[in-house]
PDB file of C-alpha atoms in Angstrom:
ATOM      1  CA  MET A   1      38.572 -21.905  14.429  1.00  0.00           C
ATOM      2  CA  ALA A   2      40.650 -22.496  17.566  1.00  0.00           C
ATOM      3  CA  CYS A   3      43.701 -24.749  17.300  1.00  0.00           C
ATOM      4  CA  GLN A   4      43.539 -28.136  18.997  1.00  0.00           C
ATOM      5  CA  LEU A   5      45.172 -28.075  22.426  1.00  0.00           C
ATOM      6  CA  LYS A   6      48.379 -30.102  22.532  1.00  0.00           C
ATOM      7  CA  THR A   7      49.129 -31.449  26.003  1.00  0.00           C
ATOM      8  CA  GLY A   8      52.191 -33.276  27.287  1.00  0.00           C
ATOM      9  CA  LEU A   9      51.816 -35.745  30.143  1.00  0.00           C
ATOM     10  CA  PHE A  10      54.750 -36.200  32.531  1.00  0.00           C
ATOM     11  CA  GLY A  11      54.998 -38.559  35.464  1.00  0.00           C
ATOM     12  CA  GLY A  12      56.769 -41.546  36.944  1.00  0.00           C
ATOM     13  CA  ASP A  13      56.047 -44.970  38.319  1.00  0.00           C
ATOM     14  CA  CYS A  14      53.161 -44.631  40.742  1.00  0.00           C
ATOM     15  CA  ARG A  15      51.208 -46.850  43.087  1.00  0.00           C
ATOM     16  CA  THR A  16      48.906 -49.211  41.234  1.00  0.00           C
ATOM     17  CA  ASP A  17      45.976 -48.045  43.359  1.00  0.00           C
ATOM     18  CA  LYS A  18      46.414 -44.574  41.801  1.00  0.00           C
ATOM     19  CA  LEU A  19      46.296 -45.723  38.178  1.00  0.00           C
ATOM     20  CA  TYR A  20      42.552 -45.160  37.974  1.00  0.00           C
ATOM     21  CA  ILE A  21      43.207 -41.412  38.396  1.00  0.00           C
ATOM     22  CA  ILE A  22      45.418 -41.412  35.303  1.00  0.00           C
ATOM     23  CA  GLU A  23      42.809 -43.381  33.343  1.00  0.00           C
ATOM     24  CA  ARG A  24      40.134 -40.829  34.248  1.00  0.00           C
ATOM     25  CA  LEU A  25      42.474 -37.979  33.352  1.00  0.00           C
ATOM     26  CA  LEU A  26      43.248 -39.447  29.917  1.00  0.00           C
ATOM     27  CA  ASP A  27      39.585 -40.224  29.251  1.00  0.00           C
ATOM     28  CA  ARG A  28      38.644 -36.651  30.134  1.00  0.00           C
ATOM     29  CA  LEU A  29      41.310 -35.187  27.847  1.00  0.00           C
ATOM     30  CA  ASN A  30      40.125 -37.402  24.996  1.00  0.00           C
ATOM     31  CA  ALA A  31      36.506 -36.349  25.579  1.00  0.00           C
ATOM     32  CA  LEU A  32      37.603 -32.701  25.369  1.00  0.00           C
ATOM     33  CA  GLY A  33      39.366 -33.332  22.051  1.00  0.00           C
ATOM     34  CA  VAL A  34      42.823 -32.617  23.443  1.00  0.00           C
ATOM     35  CA  GLU A  35      45.830 -33.972  21.576  1.00  0.00           C
ATOM     36  CA  ILE A  36      47.832 -36.018  24.111  1.00  0.00           C
ATOM     37  CA  TYR A  37      51.548 -36.787  24.122  1.00  0.00           C
ATOM     38  CA  ILE A  38      53.116 -38.795  26.946  1.00  0.00           C
ATOM     39  CA  GLN A  39      56.767 -38.481  27.971  1.00  0.00           C
ATOM     40  CA  SER A  40      58.535 -41.679  26.884  1.00  0.00           C
ATOM     41  CA  GLU A  41      59.447 -43.207  30.280  1.00  0.00           C
ATOM     42  CA  PHE A  42      55.960 -42.471  31.624  1.00  0.00           C
ATOM     43  CA  TYR A  43      54.429 -43.879  28.428  1.00  0.00           C
ATOM     44  CA  ALA A  44      56.334 -47.147  28.901  1.00  0.00           C
ATOM     45  CA  PHE A  45      55.088 -47.406  32.493  1.00  0.00           C
ATOM     46  CA  LEU A  46      51.467 -46.755  31.512  1.00  0.00           C
ATOM     47  CA  ALA A  47      51.606 -49.115  28.530  1.00  0.00           C
ATOM     48  CA  ARG A  48      52.811 -51.840  30.868  1.00  0.00           C
ATOM     49  CA  ASP A  49      50.512 -51.263  33.861  1.00  0.00           C
ATOM     50  CA  LEU A  50      47.272 -49.761  32.547  1.00  0.00           C
ATOM     51  CA  LYS A  51      44.625 -52.278  31.494  1.00  0.00           C
ATOM     52  CA  ARG A  52      43.890 -50.025  28.541  1.00  0.00           C
ATOM     53  CA  LEU A  53      45.767 -47.003  27.261  1.00  0.00           C
ATOM     54  CA  PRO A  54      43.392 -44.302  25.984  1.00  0.00           C
ATOM     55  CA  GLN A  55      44.256 -42.572  22.733  1.00  0.00           C
ATOM     56  CA  ALA A  56      47.631 -40.908  23.201  1.00  0.00           C
ATOM     57  CA  SER A  57      51.060 -40.837  21.548  1.00  0.00           C
ATOM     58  CA  GLU A  58      54.537 -41.323  22.913  1.00  0.00           C
ATOM     59  CA  MET A  59      56.252 -37.931  22.972  1.00  0.00           C
ATOM     60  CA  SER A  60      59.168 -37.211  20.660  1.00  0.00           C
ATOM     61  CA  ALA A  61      61.547 -34.255  20.934  1.00  0.00           C
ATOM     62  CA  ASP A  62      59.674 -32.505  18.110  1.00  0.00           C
ATOM     63  CA  ASP A  63      56.308 -33.150  19.801  1.00  0.00           C
ATOM     64  CA  MET A  64      57.582 -31.500  22.970  1.00  0.00           C
ATOM     65  CA  LEU A  65      58.398 -28.320  21.060  1.00  0.00           C
ATOM     66  CA  ARG A  66      54.768 -28.065  19.920  1.00  0.00           C
ATOM     67  CA  LEU A  67      53.110 -28.480  23.334  1.00  0.00           C
ATOM     68  CA  ASN A  68      50.733 -25.792  24.615  1.00  0.00           C
ATOM     69  CA  VAL A  69      50.686 -27.072  28.200  1.00  0.00           C
ATOM     70  CA  ALA A  70      52.378 -29.758  30.295  1.00  0.00           C
ATOM     71  CA  LEU A  71      50.583 -31.865  32.884  1.00  0.00           C
ATOM     72  CA  SER A  72      52.697 -33.181  35.747  1.00  0.00           C
ATOM     73  CA  VAL A  73      50.998 -36.198  37.320  1.00  0.00           C
ATOM     74  CA  GLY A  74      52.316 -37.160  40.741  1.00  0.00           C
ATOM     75  CA  GLY A  75      53.627 -35.138  43.658  1.00  0.00           C
ATOM     76  CA  ASP A  76      55.852 -32.092  43.984  1.00  0.00           C
ATOM     77  CA  GLY A  77      58.928 -34.196  43.171  1.00  0.00           C
ATOM     78  CA  THR A  78      57.375 -35.135  39.838  1.00  0.00           C
ATOM     79  CA  PHE A  79      56.606 -31.464  39.201  1.00  0.00           C
ATOM     80  CA  LEU A  80      60.263 -30.551  39.815  1.00  0.00           C
ATOM     81  CA  ARG A  81      61.432 -33.235  37.386  1.00  0.00           C
ATOM     82  CA  THR A  82      58.924 -31.969  34.817  1.00  0.00           C
ATOM     83  CA  ALA A  83      60.259 -28.432  35.245  1.00  0.00           C
ATOM     84  CA  ALA A  84      63.782 -29.693  34.550  1.00  0.00           C
ATOM     85  CA  LEU A  85      62.596 -31.404  31.344  1.00  0.00           C
ATOM     86  CA  ILE A  86      60.690 -28.303  30.193  1.00  0.00           C
ATOM     87  CA  ASN A  87      63.844 -26.244  30.742  1.00  0.00           C
ATOM     88  CA  LYS A  88      63.706 -23.038  28.647  1.00  0.00           C
ATOM     89  CA  LEU A  89      60.717 -23.972  26.483  1.00  0.00           C
ATOM     90  CA  HIS A  90      58.291 -21.721  28.434  1.00  0.00           C
ATOM     91  CA  ILE A  91      55.571 -24.387  28.372  1.00  0.00           C
ATOM     92  CA  PRO A  92      53.235 -23.727  31.330  1.00  0.00           C
ATOM     93  CA  ILE A  93      52.909 -26.648  33.771  1.00  0.00           C
ATOM     94  CA  LEU A  94      49.831 -27.821  35.647  1.00  0.00           C
ATOM     95  CA  GLY A  95      50.385 -30.101  38.631  1.00  0.00           C
ATOM     96  CA  ILE A  96      47.933 -32.993  39.138  1.00  0.00           C
ATOM     97  CA  ASN A  97      48.338 -34.392  42.651  1.00  0.00           C
ATOM     98  CA  THR A  98      48.431 -38.161  43.164  1.00  0.00           C
ATOM     99  CA  GLY A  99      50.868 -37.778  46.053  1.00  0.00           C
ATOM    100  CA  ARG A 100      50.484 -36.235  49.493  1.00  0.00           C
ATOM    101  CA  LEU A 101      50.695 -32.534  50.442  1.00  0.00           C
ATOM    102  CA  GLY A 102      51.232 -30.961  47.025  1.00  0.00           C
ATOM    103  CA  PHE A 103      52.130 -27.270  46.894  1.00  0.00           C
ATOM    104  CA  LEU A 104      53.148 -27.415  43.232  1.00  0.00           C
ATOM    105  CA  ALA A 105      50.933 -30.368  42.296  1.00  0.00           C
ATOM    106  CA  ASP A 106      47.854 -28.795  43.812  1.00  0.00           C
ATOM    107  CA  ILE A 107      44.997 -30.184  41.697  1.00  0.00           C
ATOM    108  CA  SER A 108      43.325 -32.915  43.733  1.00  0.00           C
ATOM    109  CA  GLU A 109      41.501 -35.931  42.331  1.00  0.00           C
ATOM    110  CA  ASP A 110      38.055 -34.399  42.761  1.00  0.00           C
ATOM    111  CA  GLN A 111      39.122 -31.245  40.852  1.00  0.00           C
ATOM    112  CA  ILE A 112      40.573 -32.938  37.762  1.00  0.00           C
ATOM    113  CA  ALA A 113      37.461 -32.952  35.543  1.00  0.00           C
ATOM    114  CA  ASP A 114      36.599 -29.282  36.109  1.00  0.00           C
ATOM    115  CA  THR A 115      40.234 -28.209  35.848  1.00  0.00           C
ATOM    116  CA  LEU A 116      40.757 -29.962  32.515  1.00  0.00           C
ATOM    117  CA  THR A 117      37.589 -28.371  31.135  1.00  0.00           C
ATOM    118  CA  GLU A 118      38.921 -24.952  32.163  1.00  0.00           C
ATOM    119  CA  LEU A 119      42.260 -25.840  30.594  1.00  0.00           C
ATOM    120  CA  ALA A 120      40.663 -26.756  27.258  1.00  0.00           C
ATOM    121  CA  GLU A 121      38.680 -23.506  27.330  1.00  0.00           C
ATOM    122  CA  GLY A 122      41.750 -21.424  28.157  1.00  0.00           C
ATOM    123  CA  ASN A 123      40.114 -20.433  31.433  1.00  0.00           C
ATOM    124  CA  TYR A 124      43.148 -20.337  33.707  1.00  0.00           C
ATOM    125  CA  ARG A 125      45.966 -18.056  34.771  1.00  0.00           C
ATOM    126  CA  THR A 126      49.734 -18.534  34.846  1.00  0.00           C
ATOM    127  CA  GLU A 127      52.256 -17.479  37.437  1.00  0.00           C
ATOM    128  CA  GLU A 128      55.897 -16.778  36.647  1.00  0.00           C
ATOM    129  CA  ARG A 129      58.223 -18.491  39.099  1.00  0.00           C
ATOM    130  CA  MET A 130      61.834 -17.578  39.750  1.00  0.00           C
ATOM    131  CA  LEU A 131      64.571 -20.148  39.132  1.00  0.00           C
ATOM    132  CA  LEU A 132      68.076 -20.287  40.597  1.00  0.00           C
ATOM    133  CA  GLU A 133      71.123 -20.909  38.425  1.00  0.00           C
ATOM    134  CA  LEU A 134      74.222 -22.636  39.822  1.00  0.00           C
ATOM    135  CA  GLN A 135      77.726 -22.277  38.404  1.00  0.00           C
ATOM    136  CA  THR A 136      80.787 -24.035  39.790  1.00  0.00           C
ATOM    137  CA  LYS A 137      84.530 -23.459  39.762  1.00  0.00           C
ATOM    138  CA  GLY A 138      86.725 -26.457  40.605  1.00  0.00           C
ATOM    139  CA  SER A 139      84.234 -29.294  40.065  1.00  0.00           C
ATOM    140  CA  VAL A 140      82.142 -29.889  36.976  1.00  0.00           C
ATOM    141  CA  LEU A 141      78.384 -29.797  37.558  1.00  0.00           C
ATOM    142  CA  GLN A 142      76.586 -32.502  35.596  1.00  0.00           C
ATOM    143  CA  GLY A 143      73.188 -31.982  33.988  1.00  0.00           C
ATOM    144  CA  TYR A 144      70.589 -29.259  34.448  1.00  0.00           C
ATOM    145  CA  ASN A 145      71.995 -26.375  36.513  1.00  0.00           C
ATOM    146  CA  HIS A 146      68.728 -24.638  37.473  1.00  0.00           C
ATOM    147  CA  ALA A 147      66.461 -25.157  40.471  1.00  0.00           C
ATOM    148  CA  LEU A 148      62.844 -24.184  41.046  1.00  0.00           C
ATOM    149  CA  ASN A 149      62.871 -24.835  44.808  1.00  0.00           C
ATOM    150  CA  GLU A 150      66.381 -24.626  46.181  1.00  0.00           C
ATOM    151  CA  VAL A 151      70.093 -25.125  45.847  1.00  0.00           C
ATOM    152  CA  ALA A 152      71.297 -27.071  48.880  1.00  0.00           C
ATOM    153  CA  VAL A 153      74.872 -27.405  50.125  1.00  0.00           C
ATOM    154  CA  LEU A 154      75.015 -30.307  52.579  1.00  0.00           C
ATOM    155  CA  LYS A 155      77.420 -32.506  54.494  1.00  0.00           C
ATOM    156  CA  ARG A 156      77.807 -36.087  53.274  1.00  0.00           C
ATOM    157  CA  ASP A 157      76.067 -38.886  55.155  1.00  0.00           C
ATOM    158  CA  THR A 158      76.840 -38.809  58.905  1.00  0.00           C
ATOM    159  CA  SER A 159      80.048 -36.793  58.666  1.00  0.00           C
ATOM    160  CA  SER A 160      80.689 -33.843  60.940  1.00  0.00           C
ATOM    161  CA  MET A 161      79.292 -30.429  60.090  1.00  0.00           C
ATOM    162  CA  ILE A 162      80.729 -28.359  57.283  1.00  0.00           C
ATOM    163  CA  THR A 163      81.761 -24.701  57.149  1.00  0.00           C
ATOM    164  CA  ILE A 164      80.229 -22.621  54.371  1.00  0.00           C
ATOM    165  CA  HIS A 165      81.924 -19.265  53.796  1.00  0.00           C
ATOM    166  CA  THR A 166      79.239 -17.049  52.270  1.00  0.00           C
ATOM    167  CA  TYR A 167      79.611 -13.853  50.231  1.00  0.00           C
ATOM    168  CA  LEU A 168      76.844 -11.606  48.897  1.00  0.00           C
ATOM    169  CA  ASN A 169      77.851  -9.488  45.893  1.00  0.00           C
ATOM    170  CA  ASP A 170      81.449 -10.359  46.890  1.00  0.00           C
ATOM    171  CA  GLU A 171      81.017  -8.904  50.392  1.00  0.00           C
ATOM    172  CA  TYR A 172      81.647 -11.408  53.165  1.00  0.00           C
ATOM    173  CA  LEU A 173      78.460 -12.278  55.093  1.00  0.00           C
ATOM    174  CA  THR A 174      79.367 -15.099  57.492  1.00  0.00           C
ATOM    175  CA  SER A 175      80.721 -18.623  57.758  1.00  0.00           C
ATOM    176  CA  TYR A 176      77.919 -21.055  58.489  1.00  0.00           C
ATOM    177  CA  GLN A 177      78.984 -24.002  60.636  1.00  0.00           C
ATOM    178  CA  ALA A 178      76.097 -26.346  60.049  1.00  0.00           C
ATOM    179  CA  ASP A 179      74.870 -29.534  58.418  1.00  0.00           C
ATOM    180  CA  GLY A 180      74.205 -27.421  55.356  1.00  0.00           C
ATOM    181  CA  LEU A 181      72.807 -24.265  53.796  1.00  0.00           C
ATOM    182  CA  LEU A 182      69.696 -23.896  51.651  1.00  0.00           C
ATOM    183  CA  ILE A 183      69.338 -21.166  49.045  1.00  0.00           C
ATOM    184  CA  ALA A 184      65.628 -21.110  48.269  1.00  0.00           C
ATOM    185  CA  THR A 185      63.353 -19.328  45.829  1.00  0.00           C
ATOM    186  CA  PRO A 186      59.933 -18.015  46.891  1.00  0.00           C
ATOM    187  CA  THR A 187      58.489 -21.247  45.454  1.00  0.00           C
ATOM    188  CA  GLY A 188      60.959 -23.261  47.526  1.00  0.00           C
ATOM    189  CA  SER A 189      60.163 -21.319  50.707  1.00  0.00           C
ATOM    190  CA  THR A 190      57.336 -23.804  51.403  1.00  0.00           C
ATOM    191  CA  ALA A 191      59.569 -26.834  50.762  1.00  0.00           C
ATOM    192  CA  TYR A 192      62.885 -27.873  52.378  1.00  0.00           C
ATOM    193  CA  SER A 193      63.531 -24.323  53.590  1.00  0.00           C
ATOM    194  CA  MET A 194      60.276 -24.272  55.563  1.00  0.00           C
ATOM    195  CA  SER A 195      61.230 -27.530  57.288  1.00  0.00           C
ATOM    196  CA  VAL A 196      64.314 -25.817  58.758  1.00  0.00           C
ATOM    197  CA  ASN A 197      62.211 -22.839  59.940  1.00  0.00           C
ATOM    198  CA  GLY A 198      62.836 -20.581  56.964  1.00  0.00           C
ATOM    199  CA  PRO A 199      60.234 -17.867  56.250  1.00  0.00           C
ATOM    200  CA  ILE A 200      57.403 -18.308  53.758  1.00  0.00           C
ATOM    201  CA  LEU A 201      57.538 -15.915  50.799  1.00  0.00           C
ATOM    202  CA  LEU A 202      54.802 -15.082  48.339  1.00  0.00           C
ATOM    203  CA  PRO A 203      55.502 -16.804  44.997  1.00  0.00           C
ATOM    204  CA  GLN A 204      55.703 -13.469  43.160  1.00  0.00           C
ATOM    205  CA  SER A 205      58.370 -12.068  45.529  1.00  0.00           C
ATOM    206  CA  ASP A 206      61.717 -11.122  44.008  1.00  0.00           C
ATOM    207  CA  ASN A 207      63.680 -12.494  46.952  1.00  0.00           C
ATOM    208  CA  ILE A 208      65.910 -15.405  47.917  1.00  0.00           C
ATOM    209  CA  VAL A 209      66.127 -17.103  51.321  1.00  0.00           C
ATOM    210  CA  LEU A 210      69.327 -18.357  52.955  1.00  0.00           C
ATOM    211  CA  SER A 211      68.377 -20.992  55.557  1.00  0.00           C
ATOM    212  CA  PRO A 212      71.040 -22.889  57.526  1.00  0.00           C
ATOM    213  CA  VAL A 213      70.428 -26.573  58.255  1.00  0.00           C
ATOM    214  CA  ALA A 214      71.098 -27.455  61.929  1.00  0.00           C
ATOM    215  CA  PRO A 215      73.510 -24.551  62.538  1.00  0.00           C
ATOM    216  CA  HIS A 216      76.099 -24.844  65.325  1.00  0.00           C
ATOM    217  CA  SER A 217      75.139 -21.371  66.616  1.00  0.00           C
ATOM    218  CA  LEU A 218      71.514 -20.814  67.577  1.00  0.00           C
ATOM    219  CA  ASN A 219      71.775 -17.080  66.825  1.00  0.00           C
ATOM    220  CA  VAL A 220      72.295 -17.785  63.099  1.00  0.00           C
ATOM    221  CA  ARG A 221      68.885 -17.202  61.550  1.00  0.00           C
ATOM    222  CA  PRO A 222      67.407 -17.476  58.032  1.00  0.00           C
ATOM    223  CA  LEU A 223      68.034 -14.401  55.910  1.00  0.00           C
ATOM    224  CA  VAL A 224      65.956 -12.901  53.089  1.00  0.00           C
ATOM    225  CA  ILE A 225      67.954 -11.116  50.398  1.00  0.00           C
ATOM    226  CA  PRO A 226      67.049  -9.394  47.091  1.00  0.00           C
ATOM    227  CA  GLY A 227      66.769 -11.678  44.092  1.00  0.00           C
ATOM    228  CA  SER A 228      69.382  -9.595  42.274  1.00  0.00           C
ATOM    229  CA  HIS A 229      72.148 -10.585  44.711  1.00  0.00           C
ATOM    230  CA  ARG A 230      74.999 -12.848  43.621  1.00  0.00           C
ATOM    231  CA  ILE A 231      75.796 -15.552  46.166  1.00  0.00           C
ATOM    232  CA  ARG A 232      79.263 -17.085  46.373  1.00  0.00           C
ATOM    233  CA  LEU A 233      80.010 -20.082  48.602  1.00  0.00           C
ATOM    234  CA  VAL A 234      83.293 -21.726  49.590  1.00  0.00           C
ATOM    235  CA  VAL A 235      83.012 -24.936  51.631  1.00  0.00           C
ATOM    236  CA  GLU A 236      85.343 -26.545  54.165  1.00  0.00           C
ATOM    237  CA  SER A 237      84.881 -30.156  55.316  1.00  0.00           C
ATOM    238  CA  CYS A 238      87.047 -32.677  57.128  1.00  0.00           C
ATOM    239  CA  THR A 239      85.898 -35.331  54.624  1.00  0.00           C
ATOM    240  CA  GLN A 240      87.271 -33.278  51.698  1.00  0.00           C
ATOM    241  CA  SER A 241      83.904 -33.390  49.939  1.00  0.00           C
ATOM    242  CA  PHE A 242      80.304 -32.259  50.280  1.00  0.00           C
ATOM    243  CA  LEU A 243      76.958 -32.581  48.519  1.00  0.00           C
ATOM    244  CA  THR A 244      75.370 -30.018  46.245  1.00  0.00           C
ATOM    245  CA  ALA A 245      71.703 -30.623  45.403  1.00  0.00           C
ATOM    246  CA  LEU A 246      69.398 -28.811  43.001  1.00  0.00           C
ATOM    247  CA  ASP A 247      65.790 -29.685  43.779  1.00  0.00           C
ATOM    248  CA  GLY A 248      67.018 -33.001  45.171  1.00  0.00           C
ATOM    249  CA  ARG A 249      69.364 -33.855  42.265  1.00  0.00           C
ATOM    250  CA  SER A 250      72.588 -34.267  44.253  1.00  0.00           C
ATOM    251  CA  GLU A 251      76.233 -34.412  43.234  1.00  0.00           C
ATOM    252  CA  VAL A 252      79.418 -34.871  45.246  1.00  0.00           C
ATOM    253  CA  MET A 253      81.719 -31.844  45.111  1.00  0.00           C
ATOM    254  CA  GLN A 254      85.341 -31.661  46.197  1.00  0.00           C
ATOM    255  CA  ILE A 255      86.618 -29.158  48.733  1.00  0.00           C
ATOM    256  CA  GLY A 256      87.973 -26.122  46.911  1.00  0.00           C
ATOM    257  CA  THR A 257      84.970 -25.941  44.590  1.00  0.00           C
ATOM    258  CA  GLU A 258      83.449 -22.460  44.483  1.00  0.00           C
ATOM    259  CA  LEU A 259      79.695 -22.226  44.044  1.00  0.00           C
ATOM    260  CA  ILE A 260      78.032 -19.214  42.428  1.00  0.00           C
ATOM    261  CA  VAL A 261      74.239 -18.900  42.721  1.00  0.00           C
ATOM    262  CA  ASN A 262      72.248 -16.278  40.815  1.00  0.00           C
ATOM    263  CA  LYS A 263      68.631 -15.731  39.884  1.00  0.00           C
ATOM    264  CA  GLY A 264      67.994 -17.596  36.638  1.00  0.00           C
ATOM    265  CA  SER A 265      67.865 -15.715  33.351  1.00  0.00           C
ATOM    266  CA  TYR A 266      64.422 -17.170  32.588  1.00  0.00           C
ATOM    267  CA  THR A 267      61.334 -18.128  34.575  1.00  0.00           C
ATOM    268  CA  LEU A 268      58.973 -21.099  34.774  1.00  0.00           C
ATOM    269  CA  ASN A 269      55.253 -20.694  34.092  1.00  0.00           C
ATOM    270  CA  VAL A 270      52.903 -22.502  36.472  1.00  0.00           C
ATOM    271  CA  ILE A 271      49.203 -22.946  35.644  1.00  0.00           C
ATOM    272  CA  LYS A 272      46.710 -22.069  38.383  1.00  0.00           C
ATOM    273  CA  ARG A 273      42.923 -22.149  38.512  1.00  0.00           C
ATOM    274  CA  HIS A 274      41.307 -18.769  39.065  1.00  0.00           C
ATOM    275  CA  THR A 275      39.878 -20.084  42.346  1.00  0.00           C
ATOM    276  CA  HIS A 276      43.299 -21.161  43.636  1.00  0.00           C
ATOM    277  CA  THR A 277      45.273 -18.484  45.466  1.00  0.00           C
ATOM    278  CA  PHE A 278      48.411 -18.787  47.573  1.00  0.00           C
ATOM    279  CA  TYR A 279      46.552 -17.628  50.678  1.00  0.00           C
ATOM    280  CA  ARG A 280      43.959 -20.346  50.175  1.00  0.00           C
ATOM    281  CA  THR A 281      46.767 -22.864  49.753  1.00  0.00           C
ATOM    282  CA  LEU A 282      48.283 -21.808  53.087  1.00  0.00           C
ATOM    283  CA  ARG A 283      44.943 -22.281  54.808  1.00  0.00           C
ATOM    284  CA  GLU A 284      44.231 -25.656  53.214  1.00  0.00           C
ATOM    285  CA  LYS A 285      47.685 -27.253  53.024  1.00  0.00           C
ATOM    286  CA  LEU A 286      49.190 -25.874  56.247  1.00  0.00           C
ATOM    287  CA  MET A 287      45.913 -25.630  58.150  1.00  0.00           C
ATOM    288  CA  TRP A 288      46.415 -21.939  58.924  1.00  0.00           C
ATOM    289  CA  GLY A 289      43.640 -20.715  61.185  1.00  0.00           C
ATOM    290  CA  ALA A 290      42.409 -24.231  61.907  1.00  0.00           C
ATOM    291  CA  ASP A 291      41.519 -25.017  65.513  1.00  0.00           C
ATOM    292  CA  ALA A 292      42.883 -28.427  66.521  1.00  0.00           C
ATOM    293  CA  ARG A 293      40.058 -28.694  69.053  1.00  0.00           C
ATOM    294  CA  VAL A 294      37.425 -28.533  66.323  1.00  0.00           C
ATOM    295  CA  LYS A 295      36.900 -31.529  64.027  1.00  0.00           C
ATOM    296  CA  GLN A 296      37.422 -30.437  60.414  1.00  0.00           C
ATOM    297  CA  SER A 297      34.677 -31.348  57.927  1.00  0.00           C
TER     298      SER A 297
END
């Protein structure tokens, strides 16, 4: 006899007009006989705002260790926060989209019922995604030091541009004079990095992208490097400080801090439907091949 599926639900405060999606999701999981645990902050939100809370338990630390899958309910930001909570537990994550674009949270409202049935039947695939690990010398990094999308080094507020001296495997590459520098994984190549004209990489690629943010020199272009490379950064700024952000979790660093970025020692598992491929995502999310002159059905 198959073991009962244990699912963890992760999310955040959402718009009240989206709560019906969560109700349907919980009802469907209950109908499938799935054991449901809800991350404590999300549980408190749902207990307060849902008219009725379907059968589910608030998640303890021990419950989290027993999960078979994690469901991230929200947008890509919620997915990134879920990944940070999962950390090294190797629990595969499925992203349920109640936000907007959704590259990581790619299950739309109309796909939830079928997707959860496939999940309960074990009819899905997982993709391993590279993480980046950040180490610092000179300033203490607080909290989780891994990133699924990118490590960003940025100027503070409206201050003048910063200079980022960059070394690859201890060989000097260049000094970026820019508003910042993004170090992105293949997963992150369709996030912040893409918005500054970085290249799109296939999720399974073993590569890292260096993408400058508003560089002073127009001939400084994004660079793709092997995932095995060690990246060392030394920052200069007239404000004596700069921002370092891991998937949007930012901290102020003092000038003189050395940043070391490597490929993480472990990976994150992302759940995908068999019908969902990266090429299909590019066509649907980025409208590749769509003709603006033709009304889309």
